């Protein structure tokens, strides 16, 4: 027979799945010998069965009978006994914490007959009537679904008649009238009398708790917190103890340490002469817990003792709820306390110092998400209220500045020393200079993998994207927000990339000392370093010692590379050379595209060569002694040319004026020729290298010359040349042949040995499926999981998030965008396959990942498991990746 009910003594903290978090911890505290009122727990399985079948499992009633009998014996009281009734609380509690999402009813068991008995036993008539009115009110709302307003109104009416607005002024006679009024509310709104049979009260309440698993707010909360919808809640039934029995009674909540900073001490609130929900509801002002020392020194001492016991036992910060009934302390709940990101680091190290946990465990207790939070400047919480709108939180941070609507304005205002926010419908490579100049980027279109988001994240720049309520009119230089609020160029705006909030005006920000630490400006031993910096340093040091994954950075400039290195990057995993073809260099690309003869083409490439060489010298110098992966040109050439529509208009207008521009006409023909319906699947990557003679050769030559020069100067340069978008080994072989020839040629000329690894990105399913063949021609693979996700799912990475993804997320088709966290079952399967088959054909194949997933905590764990050598991510995410790689290494030790 399935066991649906457990006595506290039968459970433990490790039985959360069965008993829920609350029940499991009540059981644990009971077994620790702490003062917990007796009770029992109905399992999550009983709830699941109820929800599946629509009625309680047949065995439940009998098992409840048994445990109720034991509870009555333990208390020496009986449910429904008119002379001395046993009352119980009935509380929900799932395996995962869902604070306030499900139901609780107190004082179950009380009825018309037993109120006088309770009054006599407590020697307090007021208390008995107050307990009864609370039961009817909670039962009415929770079990009978009556709107709480009706009870509130009835209560207020009695208070009004009494000429008071405080509950405390009501005496027993008044509360008896409240009870009568409440019974009237039940009769009127539930179409039945308040049930007098205590067992019926109990059974109906348990059922209501089961049902509250599927209340709309519980469903919403689970979706947001990614808690599975089929776990069900347990129900704990506990003998009531009363904090509302006079001044020597009370109730409180406490943390064993400060959950905001991790500082040790007494953090909590106490409310004398009150029941649990009064504290949370904030009806009356609570006292700081420390004041309990004066009110009830004995209970206070005992409470401190218990907190110490709990911390030693759980080896973690705990939060508790307790009640004092006439000088006697009772523990009603404990659990591992939620904490801020800063406290997570500080507290973990405190527990190490106290000898309760080791550094591995400390590492397990902090997350990359928490570290990321600590790294970004934040808006001062008191000042950041009432956002204008909320978009997608694309790249964290808090940025404030004057609104600008294009790159030119961003650059010129920034040059004049102004802070600016670049506001666009969406961004494209043309906006790069503006993005660099701006404090933050705000778009009304596109999702978390849109151009704005990816580039901003790469630069560690704050970005809110897809703020669709904003109507952005670039030509008129203004935007219109909800309610017709207008923002003109130059007006101040503040954007929070961690929450997606957009505020009017300037919200003050506070800087992150944790970034100063990673920058090397603030050392852990400096006087200015606080406990948080020392804790971050200690845990990061341990993560580095433990991790097996290397961590590199995606960086295209020496400045980014240098920062990445300070942040702990062990090389560059992806230099996107296309970012070096923008600005003034576009002209050369235009010339390359327009070239009609070999000579013209060579001339264009010759112009680019020294520029590229200088780029690479800067990059290699910044990463002296570490590997640098340079990816040859990837995007379609038309991205460097003017927009087709704009150019067509320009040419047409010029012709109309009778002043045709020959260069524009030629350019338009080229743009038309290169125009593609699906550019992402078109002439890009390796295809470009094969089709445009000399293009990849020029890039390789620039790399070779940079390496030769630096090596001659004694530098330790470790170049890795990477070919994008390969789908067949023959493509790679074709390019590798040309690459090797150029390397050999430059080596001969410079008399410097020019060895370089040649590898490929794996970003097409065919590449993954034929990885064994491709590895024969590649020294390394780097998984381009942005494109691999796009090509595996058939999702356009630039469009989906603004389009149907929100519905997919709402419907639970996936819990998180596959562009954010690697889709382990699909894309991840291709990764594993390519790892296995690649290594089988070349055992020393180097394996990395350089898509956006490289800095995503959950994905880092996946890549650790898949056995990659390194992850590569934007410089700002390097510390997060280091931490998560360390956590992955200790996850199952
Ligand atoms: C990728 O596709 O994952 C990748 C890193 O390349 P890009 O984002 O530049 O296409
Ligand atoms: Mg790619």
Coordinates of N, CA and C and ligand atoms in Angstrom, one line a residue, residues 574 576 578 631 634 680 684 724-725 761-763 783-788 790 797 850-851, ligand 2:
X574 N 38.0 33.6 -30.5 CA 37.4 34.0 -31.7 C 37.7 35.5 -31.9
X576 N 36.7 38.0 -34.7 CA 35.8 38.2 -35.9 C 36.4 39.2 -36.8
X578 N 35.7 40.5 -39.5 CA 34.8 41.4 -40.2 C 34.7 42.7 -39.6
X631 N 39.6 34.2 -37.1 CA 38.6 33.7 -38.1 C 38.7 34.5 -39.4
X634 N 33.8 36.1 -42.5 CA 32.6 35.3 -42.5 C 31.4 35.9 -43.1
X680 N 22.1 34.5 -44.8 CA 22.8 33.7 -43.7 C 23.2 32.3 -44.3
X684 N 28.8 33.3 -47.9 CA 29.5 33.7 -46.7 C 30.5 32.6 -46.3
X724 N 35.5 29.7 -41.3 CA 34.1 29.6 -40.9 C 33.2 28.9 -41.9
X725 N 32.0 28.4 -41.3 CA 30.9 27.8 -42.1 C 31.3 26.7 -43.1
X761 N 35.4 26.1 -37.9 CA 34.2 26.2 -37.0 C 33.3 25.1 -37.4
X762 N 32.6 24.6 -36.4 CA 31.5 23.6 -36.6 C 30.2 24.3 -36.3
X763 N 29.6 24.8 -37.4 CA 28.4 25.5 -37.2 C 27.3 25.1 -38.2
X783 N 33.2 25.1 -32.0 CA 31.8 25.1 -32.2 C 31.2 26.5 -32.3
X784 N 30.6 26.8 -33.4 CA 29.9 28.1 -33.5 C 28.5 27.8 -33.2
X785 N 28.1 27.9 -32.0 CA 26.8 27.4 -31.6 C 25.7 28.4 -31.9
X786 N 26.1 29.6 -32.3 CA 25.0 30.5 -32.7 C 24.5 30.0 -34.0
X787 N 25.4 29.8 -35.0 CA 24.9 29.3 -36.3 C 24.5 27.9 -36.2
X788 N 25.1 27.1 -35.4 CA 24.7 25.7 -35.3 C 23.3 25.6 -34.7
X790 N 21.0 28.0 -35.1 CA 20.2 28.5 -36.2 C 19.9 27.4 -37.3
X797 N 18.4 33.4 -36.5 CA 18.8 34.0 -35.2 C 18.6 35.4 -35.1
X850 N 32.8 28.9 -29.4 CA 32.9 30.3 -29.4 C 31.6 31.0 -29.6
X851 N 30.5 30.2 -29.7 CA 29.2 30.9 -29.8 C 28.8 31.6 -28.4
Ligands
LIG2 MG1 28.8 31.8 -37.0

